[in-house]
């Protein structure tokens, strides 16, 4: 029997429910967060992950935190709320959507200087809910635009997980795949396993299988060989932060896929909402790259696989220079080169 699909993050009554992605696909367990600190921990430990989903989690954390602030003085509320905003923003550094969501929520406080604490709490909750629901609508639009660049019967390569699990639902790169598959059930997917956290092996293959979309799992180091054999028609991946010139940070290993795609004349697309674009960065050199615990590299599923004491590094993201990117699929269309101009225009819409 097909199990019901569970979104990665949603309100469960007064609590924020987070599907624990660290233990998927073996177990489908939901963490119930009643405090913003619990949501921050879920973001840091990657129980919830993927740039848009982290943005939604940050927004819901702020709604939870605002509700629990019991002081009657709006100035005192604003001071405490801004400290919480900073804490949420710092939970993970690379994805632009977290800071975007925090700033969008905080602007409610700035724009309503005469509001009471109760009114601010309500406005913050409304804004957080809007971020959650808009994300699903935005992903569907990304899917719709993206499906137009997918050739008939395409064999599509994707990397990491830019699916329903990485957003409020539906997905960005996987949204493109879902939408393409609805039009043409002959498309098929190669999902890279994505060491060290295995988002591709554990999450992308899981959600594509659940959607009934044909998927083949490959090791990350099989990409070049498959491309050279003519077995890949296009690649589409998500993004964590896109600079003003189109340089794109995504999961470590994405750059390698993009270079291989160029070598083999295979179109390489980024799929992301406009909230992933950081227009304050002229290019990708300023994108902060999260360095995670080396134990994620030396251990696999909690078991040591490398010699005790070996030095390991664990950069979680890399930056793909814009020259390797064929197009950036957003909710307002597919942006083409020169990306600087196309991005400016997309942000004005
Ligand atoms: O470390 P993660 O799992 O949060 O990294 C996720 C990615 O790199 C995704 O590809 C990206 O966030 C896009 S998700 C729609």
Tab-separated table of C-alpha atoms and ligand atoms in Angstrom:
chain	number	residue	atom	x	y	z
A	1	UNK	CA	0.000	0.000	0.000
A	2	UNK	CA	1.347	3.477	-0.873
A	3	UNK	CA	1.894	5.505	2.277
A	4	UNK	CA	0.533	9.023	2.563
A	5	UNK	CA	3.005	11.772	1.698
A	6	UNK	CA	4.052	13.814	4.727
A	7	UNK	CA	5.283	17.391	4.168
A	8	UNK	CA	8.620	18.203	5.859
A	9	UNK	CA	7.279	21.010	8.050
A	10	UNK	CA	3.795	22.068	9.116
A	11	UNK	CA	1.717	23.330	12.041
A	12	UNK	CA	0.398	20.591	14.292
A	13	UNK	CA	-1.980	22.593	16.451
A	14	UNK	CA	0.204	25.084	18.326
A	15	UNK	CA	3.449	23.190	17.604
A	16	UNK	CA	5.786	23.105	14.611
A	17	UNK	CA	5.966	19.556	13.283
A	18	UNK	CA	9.197	18.581	11.524
A	19	UNK	CA	9.674	15.303	9.672
A	20	UNK	CA	13.074	14.098	10.890
A	21	UNK	CA	15.127	13.816	7.669
A	22	UNK	CA	18.149	12.371	9.457
A	23	UNK	CA	16.488	8.999	9.770
A	24	UNK	CA	14.652	8.811	6.457
A	25	UNK	CA	13.921	6.577	4.640
A	26	UNK	CA	14.134	3.927	7.379
A	27	UNK	CA	11.772	5.734	9.744
A	28	UNK	CA	9.159	8.443	9.313
A	29	UNK	CA	9.248	10.217	12.646
A	30	UNK	CA	7.928	13.699	13.362
A	31	UNK	CA	9.572	16.013	15.890
A	32	UNK	CA	7.105	18.317	17.642
A	33	UNK	CA	8.692	21.701	18.451
A	34	UNK	CA	6.989	23.947	20.972
A	35	UNK	CA	9.863	26.433	21.350
A	36	UNK	CA	11.959	28.349	18.783
A	37	UNK	CA	15.095	26.807	20.307
A	38	UNK	CA	13.856	23.344	19.339
A	39	UNK	CA	13.319	24.502	15.735
A	40	UNK	CA	16.795	26.106	15.667
A	41	UNK	CA	18.265	22.808	16.850
A	42	UNK	CA	16.338	20.941	14.132
A	43	UNK	CA	17.822	23.297	11.515
A	44	UNK	CA	21.385	22.993	12.864
A	45	UNK	CA	21.280	19.219	13.107
A	46	UNK	CA	19.589	18.916	9.698
A	47	UNK	CA	16.393	17.269	10.899
A	48	UNK	CA	14.963	19.872	8.510
A	49	UNK	CA	17.173	20.885	5.588
A	50	UNK	CA	17.145	22.351	2.091
A	51	UNK	CA	17.313	26.119	1.685
A	52	UNK	CA	13.572	26.871	1.195
A	53	UNK	CA	12.506	24.463	3.982
A	54	UNK	CA	15.025	26.076	6.325
A	55	UNK	CA	13.526	29.479	5.474
A	56	UNK	CA	10.039	28.180	6.322
A	57	UNK	CA	11.354	26.601	9.545
A	58	UNK	CA	12.946	29.918	10.535
A	59	UNK	CA	9.659	31.743	9.908
A	60	UNK	CA	7.661	29.272	12.005
A	61	UNK	CA	10.298	29.426	14.772
A	62	UNK	CA	9.788	33.187	14.930
A	63	UNK	CA	6.004	32.804	15.114
A	64	UNK	CA	6.449	30.333	17.985
A	65	UNK	CA	8.903	32.656	19.743
A	66	UNK	CA	6.720	35.760	19.294
A	67	UNK	CA	3.710	33.969	20.754
A	68	UNK	CA	5.630	32.968	23.884
A	69	UNK	CA	6.872	36.525	24.629
A	70	UNK	CA	4.495	37.618	27.331
A	71	UNK	CA	5.572	41.215	28.084
A	72	UNK	CA	3.009	43.992	27.582
A	73	UNK	CA	5.463	46.630	26.357
A	74	UNK	CA	5.910	46.644	22.540
A	75	UNK	CA	9.399	48.193	22.777
A	76	UNK	CA	10.611	45.429	25.068
A	77	UNK	CA	8.951	42.875	22.748
A	78	UNK	CA	10.783	44.314	19.731
A	79	UNK	CA	14.135	44.191	21.540
A	80	UNK	CA	13.715	40.548	22.546
A	81	UNK	CA	12.250	39.584	19.190
A	82	UNK	CA	15.201	41.075	17.309
A	83	UNK	CA	17.609	38.993	19.449
A	84	UNK	CA	15.625	35.892	18.519
A	85	UNK	CA	15.743	36.906	14.825
A	86	UNK	CA	19.556	36.989	15.017
A	87	UNK	CA	19.696	33.555	16.630
A	88	UNK	CA	17.440	32.048	13.964
A	89	UNK	CA	19.429	33.685	11.138
A	90	UNK	CA	22.665	32.167	12.427
A	91	UNK	CA	21.371	28.585	12.514
A	92	UNK	CA	22.874	27.787	9.065
A	93	UNK	CA	24.929	30.262	7.047
A	94	UNK	CA	24.832	29.333	3.341
A	95	UNK	CA	21.168	29.169	2.332
A	96	UNK	CA	19.854	32.656	1.515
A	97	UNK	CA	16.244	31.749	2.288
A	98	UNK	CA	16.727	31.709	6.059
A	99	UNK	CA	17.930	35.320	6.268
A	100	UNK	CA	15.310	36.285	3.668
A	101	UNK	CA	12.502	34.782	5.784
A	102	UNK	CA	13.788	36.358	9.013
A	103	UNK	CA	14.047	39.784	7.368
A	104	UNK	CA	10.581	39.449	5.862
A	105	UNK	CA	9.116	38.642	9.283
A	106	UNK	CA	11.098	41.364	11.074
A	107	UNK	CA	9.895	43.953	8.572
A	108	UNK	CA	6.386	43.437	10.015
A	109	UNK	CA	7.675	44.788	13.336
A	110	UNK	CA	9.506	47.699	11.706
A	111	UNK	CA	6.511	48.665	9.568
A	112	UNK	CA	4.064	48.709	12.508
A	113	UNK	CA	5.735	50.906	15.154
A	114	UNK	CA	2.459	51.690	16.905
A	115	UNK	CA	1.156	48.125	17.117
A	116	UNK	CA	0.538	46.419	20.463
A	117	UNK	CA	2.338	43.183	21.404
A	118	UNK	CA	-0.820	41.183	20.644
A	119	UNK	CA	-1.139	42.810	17.206
A	120	UNK	CA	2.540	42.158	16.436
A	121	UNK	CA	2.182	38.516	17.461
A	122	UNK	CA	-0.765	38.130	15.098
A	123	UNK	CA	0.975	39.913	12.222
A	124	UNK	CA	4.079	37.734	12.668
A	125	UNK	CA	1.983	34.551	12.591
A	126	UNK	CA	0.180	35.712	9.424
A	127	UNK	CA	3.525	36.465	7.738
A	128	UNK	CA	5.015	33.095	8.768
A	129	UNK	CA	1.967	31.270	7.407
A	130	UNK	CA	2.251	33.223	4.157
A	131	UNK	CA	5.905	32.137	3.790
A	132	UNK	CA	4.825	28.516	4.269
A	133	UNK	CA	1.944	28.534	1.788
A	134	UNK	CA	3.661	30.721	-0.814
A	135	UNK	CA	6.601	28.317	-0.949
A	136	UNK	CA	4.393	25.508	-2.261
A	137	UNK	CA	2.827	27.772	-4.900
A	138	UNK	CA	6.272	29.049	-5.936
A	139	UNK	CA	7.612	25.493	-6.312
A	140	UNK	CA	4.687	24.569	-8.543
A	141	UNK	CA	5.456	27.559	-10.782
A	142	UNK	CA	9.135	26.573	-10.909
A	143	UNK	CA	7.980	23.094	-11.931
A	144	UNK	CA	5.711	24.465	-14.632
A	145	UNK	CA	8.415	26.675	-16.184
A	146	UNK	CA	11.074	24.016	-15.803
A	147	UNK	CA	9.035	21.298	-17.491
A	148	UNK	CA	9.247	23.357	-20.687
A	149	UNK	CA	13.005	22.848	-20.944
A	150	UNK	CA	12.850	19.081	-20.396
A	151	UNK	CA	13.147	17.175	-23.685
A	152	UNK	CA	10.754	14.295	-24.451
A	153	UNK	CA	11.863	11.077	-22.757
A	154	UNK	CA	14.737	12.887	-21.024
A	155	UNK	CA	17.102	11.105	-18.705
A	156	UNK	CA	17.551	13.756	-16.036
A	157	UNK	CA	20.398	13.888	-13.540
A	158	UNK	CA	19.829	15.534	-10.183
A	159	UNK	CA	22.083	16.073	-7.213
A	160	UNK	CA	21.391	16.257	-3.469
A	161	UNK	CA	17.723	16.705	-2.586
A	162	UNK	CA	15.894	19.700	-3.971
A	163	UNK	CA	12.558	18.012	-3.550
A	164	UNK	CA	9.402	18.282	-1.483
A	165	UNK	CA	11.555	17.492	1.542
A	166	UNK	CA	13.771	20.519	0.913
A	167	UNK	CA	10.849	22.942	0.547
A	168	UNK	CA	7.388	23.316	2.102
A	169	UNK	CA	6.272	20.735	-0.497
A	170	UNK	CA	6.665	19.771	-4.213
A	171	UNK	CA	10.322	20.794	-4.569
A	172	UNK	CA	12.391	22.952	-6.895
A	173	UNK	CA	14.610	20.706	-9.064
A	174	UNK	CA	12.391	17.743	-8.173
A	175	UNK	CA	9.391	20.030	-8.821
A	176	UNK	CA	10.683	20.392	-12.400
A	177	UNK	CA	10.968	16.614	-12.616
A	178	UNK	CA	7.466	16.074	-11.140
A	179	UNK	CA	5.933	18.531	-13.558
A	180	UNK	CA	7.823	17.071	-16.550
A	181	UNK	CA	6.733	13.577	-15.564
A	182	UNK	CA	3.069	14.648	-15.378
A	183	UNK	CA	3.316	15.694	-19.046
A	184	UNK	CA	5.568	12.873	-20.180
A	185	UNK	CA	5.756	9.643	-18.147
A	186	UNK	CA	8.747	8.438	-20.192
A	187	UNK	CA	11.183	10.790	-18.405
A	188	UNK	CA	13.496	9.117	-15.923
A	189	UNK	CA	15.912	10.271	-13.271
A	190	UNK	CA	19.458	9.543	-12.156
A	191	UNK	CA	19.885	10.565	-8.519
A	192	UNK	CA	23.433	11.025	-7.187
A	193	UNK	CA	23.898	9.640	-3.686
A	194	UNK	CA	25.477	12.922	-2.394
A	195	UNK	CA	28.167	12.101	0.130
A	196	UNK	CA	28.470	12.642	3.035
A	197	UNK	CA	24.881	13.255	4.193
A	198	UNK	CA	23.403	11.109	1.401
A	199	UNK	CA	20.488	13.390	0.573
A	200	UNK	CA	20.283	11.822	-2.907
A	201	UNK	CA	20.400	8.206	-1.746
A	202	UNK	CA	18.158	8.624	1.270
A	203	UNK	CA	15.784	11.428	0.305
A	204	UNK	CA	15.583	12.045	-3.466
A	205	UNK	CA	15.259	8.388	-4.381
A	206	UNK	CA	12.708	7.981	-1.557
A	207	UNK	CA	10.483	10.821	-2.673
A	208	UNK	CA	10.718	10.021	-6.379
A	209	UNK	CA	9.834	6.394	-5.718
A	210	UNK	CA	6.889	7.494	-3.624
A	211	UNK	CA	5.753	9.701	-6.516
A	212	UNK	CA	6.094	6.733	-8.886
A	213	UNK	CA	8.784	8.473	-10.975
A	214	UNK	CA	11.438	6.082	-12.347
A	215	UNK	CA	14.718	6.733	-10.534
A	216	UNK	CA	18.135	5.112	-10.655
A	217	UNK	CA	20.545	5.771	-7.816
A	218	UNK	CA	24.211	6.276	-8.702
A	219	UNK	CA	27.407	7.008	-6.783
A	220	UNK	CA	28.549	10.604	-7.160
A	221	UNK	CA	31.668	9.425	-8.943
A	222	UNK	CA	29.630	7.693	-11.685
A	223	UNK	CA	28.439	11.001	-13.195
A	224	UNK	CA	31.313	11.468	-15.675
A	225	UNK	CA	31.130	7.916	-16.912
A	226	UNK	CA	27.358	8.055	-17.491
A	227	UNK	CA	27.620	11.392	-19.256
A	228	UNK	CA	30.404	10.129	-21.512
A	229	UNK	CA	28.218	7.151	-22.476
A	230	UNK	CA	25.422	9.499	-23.598
A	231	UNK	CA	23.070	8.357	-20.840
A	232	UNK	CA	22.212	11.810	-19.443
A	233	UNK	CA	20.208	14.396	-21.416
A	234	UNK	CA	20.112	17.214	-18.866
A	235	UNK	CA	20.946	18.040	-15.262
A	236	UNK	CA	18.795	20.050	-12.868
A	237	UNK	CA	19.758	20.874	-9.296
A	238	UNK	CA	18.599	23.240	-6.555
A	239	UNK	CA	20.434	26.183	-5.025
A	240	UNK	CA	21.260	27.531	-1.595
A	241	UNK	CA	22.357	31.025	-2.601
A	242	UNK	CA	22.582	32.685	-5.998
A	243	UNK	CA	24.759	35.780	-6.371
A	244	UNK	CA	23.719	38.761	-8.499
A	245	UNK	CA	25.714	37.436	-11.477
A	246	UNK	CA	24.196	33.918	-11.308
A	247	UNK	CA	27.107	32.159	-9.556
A	248	UNK	CA	25.343	29.511	-7.485
A	249	UNK	CA	26.096	27.782	-4.195
A	250	UNK	CA	24.594	24.331	-3.864
A	251	UNK	CA	25.506	21.049	-2.188
A	252	UNK	CA	29.187	20.145	-2.313
A	253	UNK	CA	29.803	18.264	-5.564
A	254	UNK	CA	27.416	20.337	-7.690
A	255	UNK	CA	30.335	22.219	-9.274
A	256	UNK	CA	31.855	18.908	-10.361
A	257	UNK	CA	28.562	17.900	-12.018
A	258	UNK	CA	28.316	21.278	-13.793
A	259	UNK	CA	31.860	21.046	-15.200
A	260	UNK	CA	31.221	17.500	-16.417
A	261	UNK	CA	27.930	18.598	-17.998
A	262	UNK	CA	29.743	21.354	-19.921
A	263	UNK	CA	32.447	18.909	-21.048
A	264	UNK	CA	29.759	16.651	-22.498
A	265	UNK	CA	27.531	19.442	-23.909
A	266	UNK	CA	24.691	18.598	-21.537
A	267	UNK	CA	22.363	21.423	-20.391
A	268	UNK	CA	22.838	22.197	-16.694
A	269	UNK	CA	19.950	24.013	-14.954
A	270	UNK	CA	19.504	25.518	-11.514
A	271	UNK	CA	15.942	25.520	-10.121
A	272	UNK	CA	15.291	27.927	-7.252
A	273	UNK	CA	12.832	30.502	-5.953
A	274	UNK	CA	13.765	34.188	-6.130
A	275	UNK	CA	14.157	34.117	-2.334
A	276	UNK	CA	17.396	32.164	-2.912
A	277	UNK	CA	18.886	35.091	-4.842
A	278	UNK	CA	21.172	37.343	-2.821
A	279	UNK	CA	21.469	40.565	-4.854
A	280	UNK	CA	23.886	42.031	-2.291
A	281	UNK	CA	26.649	39.688	-3.480
A	282	UNK	CA	28.081	40.674	-6.871
A	283	UNK	CA	29.476	37.165	-7.432
A	284	UNK	CA	29.865	33.797	-5.757
A	285	UNK	CA	33.181	34.575	-4.031
A	286	UNK	CA	31.366	36.187	-1.099
A	287	UNK	CA	28.982	33.298	-0.414
A	288	UNK	CA	29.608	31.927	3.100
A	289	UNK	CA	30.308	28.208	2.919
A	290	UNK	CA	29.204	26.174	5.908
A	291	UNK	CA	31.901	23.884	7.308
A	292	UNK	CA	30.272	20.933	9.041
A	293	UNK	CA	31.569	18.378	11.514
A	294	UNK	CA	34.293	16.180	9.917
A	295	UNK	CA	32.642	13.224	11.662
A	296	UNK	CA	30.045	13.294	8.859
A	297	UNK	CA	32.933	12.320	6.538
A	298	UNK	CA	34.784	9.859	8.775
A	299	UNK	CA	31.594	8.080	9.794
A	300	UNK	CA	28.739	6.518	7.864
A	301	UNK	CA	25.398	6.054	9.643
A	302	UNK	CA	27.159	6.489	12.985
A	303	UNK	CA	29.889	3.914	12.181
A	304	UNK	CA	33.541	4.970	11.753
A	305	UNK	CA	34.802	4.195	8.236
A	306	UNK	CA	38.103	6.136	8.265
A	307	UNK	CA	41.101	5.548	10.519
A	308	UNK	CA	40.865	7.053	13.969
A	309	UNK	CA	42.719	10.405	14.009
A	310	UNK	CA	42.654	11.046	10.237
A	311	UNK	CA	42.238	14.711	9.294
A	312	UNK	CA	38.995	15.292	7.396
A	313	UNK	CA	37.265	18.430	6.170
A	314	UNK	CA	33.573	18.823	5.421
A	315	UNK	CA	32.626	21.874	3.351
A	316	UNK	CA	28.866	21.492	2.898
A	317	UNK	CA	28.516	23.559	-0.307
A	318	UNK	CA	30.445	24.657	-3.373
A	319	UNK	CA	29.962	27.472	-5.854
A	320	UNK	CA	29.280	26.822	-9.532
A	321	UNK	CA	30.456	29.748	-11.683
A	322	UNK	CA	27.679	31.164	-13.883
A	323	UNK	CA	29.499	30.172	-17.100
A	324	UNK	CA	28.558	26.507	-16.484
A	325	UNK	CA	24.862	27.240	-15.958
A	326	UNK	CA	22.472	26.965	-18.928
A	327	UNK	CA	19.512	28.594	-17.168
A	328	UNK	CA	18.073	29.430	-13.768
A	329	UNK	CA	14.494	28.197	-13.423
A	330	UNK	CA	12.484	30.477	-11.111
A	331	UNK	CA	8.797	31.016	-10.388
A	332	UNK	CA	8.761	33.891	-12.905
A	333	UNK	CA	10.443	32.042	-15.759
A	334	UNK	CA	13.722	30.549	-16.936
A	335	UNK	CA	16.503	33.133	-16.622
A	336	UNK	CA	19.126	33.054	-19.373
A	337	UNK	CA	22.506	34.724	-19.871
A	338	UNK	CA	23.567	37.386	-19.208
A	339	UNK	CA	22.324	36.403	-15.750
A	340	UNK	CA	23.046	39.773	-14.114
A	341	UNK	CA	20.452	41.497	-16.267
A	342	UNK	CA	17.943	38.605	-16.118
A	343	UNK	CA	18.220	38.392	-12.307
A	344	UNK	CA	17.708	42.133	-11.857
A	345	UNK	CA	14.582	41.969	-14.012
A	346	UNK	CA	13.239	38.868	-12.210
A	347	UNK	CA	13.639	40.565	-8.830
A	348	UNK	CA	11.680	43.587	-10.049
A	349	UNK	CA	8.656	41.455	-11.083
B	1	LIG	O1	22.755	20.686	3.476
B	1	LIG	P1	21.398	20.646	2.844
B	1	LIG	O2	20.819	19.278	2.758
B	1	LIG	O3	20.462	21.641	3.506
B	1	LIG	O4	21.662	21.141	1.379
B	1	LIG	C1	20.603	21.162	0.478
B	1	LIG	C2	20.963	21.559	-0.877
B	1	LIG	O5	22.094	21.857	-1.186
B	1	LIG	C3	19.824	21.680	-1.844
B	1	LIG	O6	20.217	21.313	-3.122
B	1	LIG	C4	19.364	23.134	-1.877
B	1	LIG	O7	19.098	23.585	-0.579
B	1	LIG	C5	18.172	23.333	-2.710
B	1	LIG	S1	16.733	22.692	-1.930
B	1	LIG	C6	15.356	23.074	-2.812
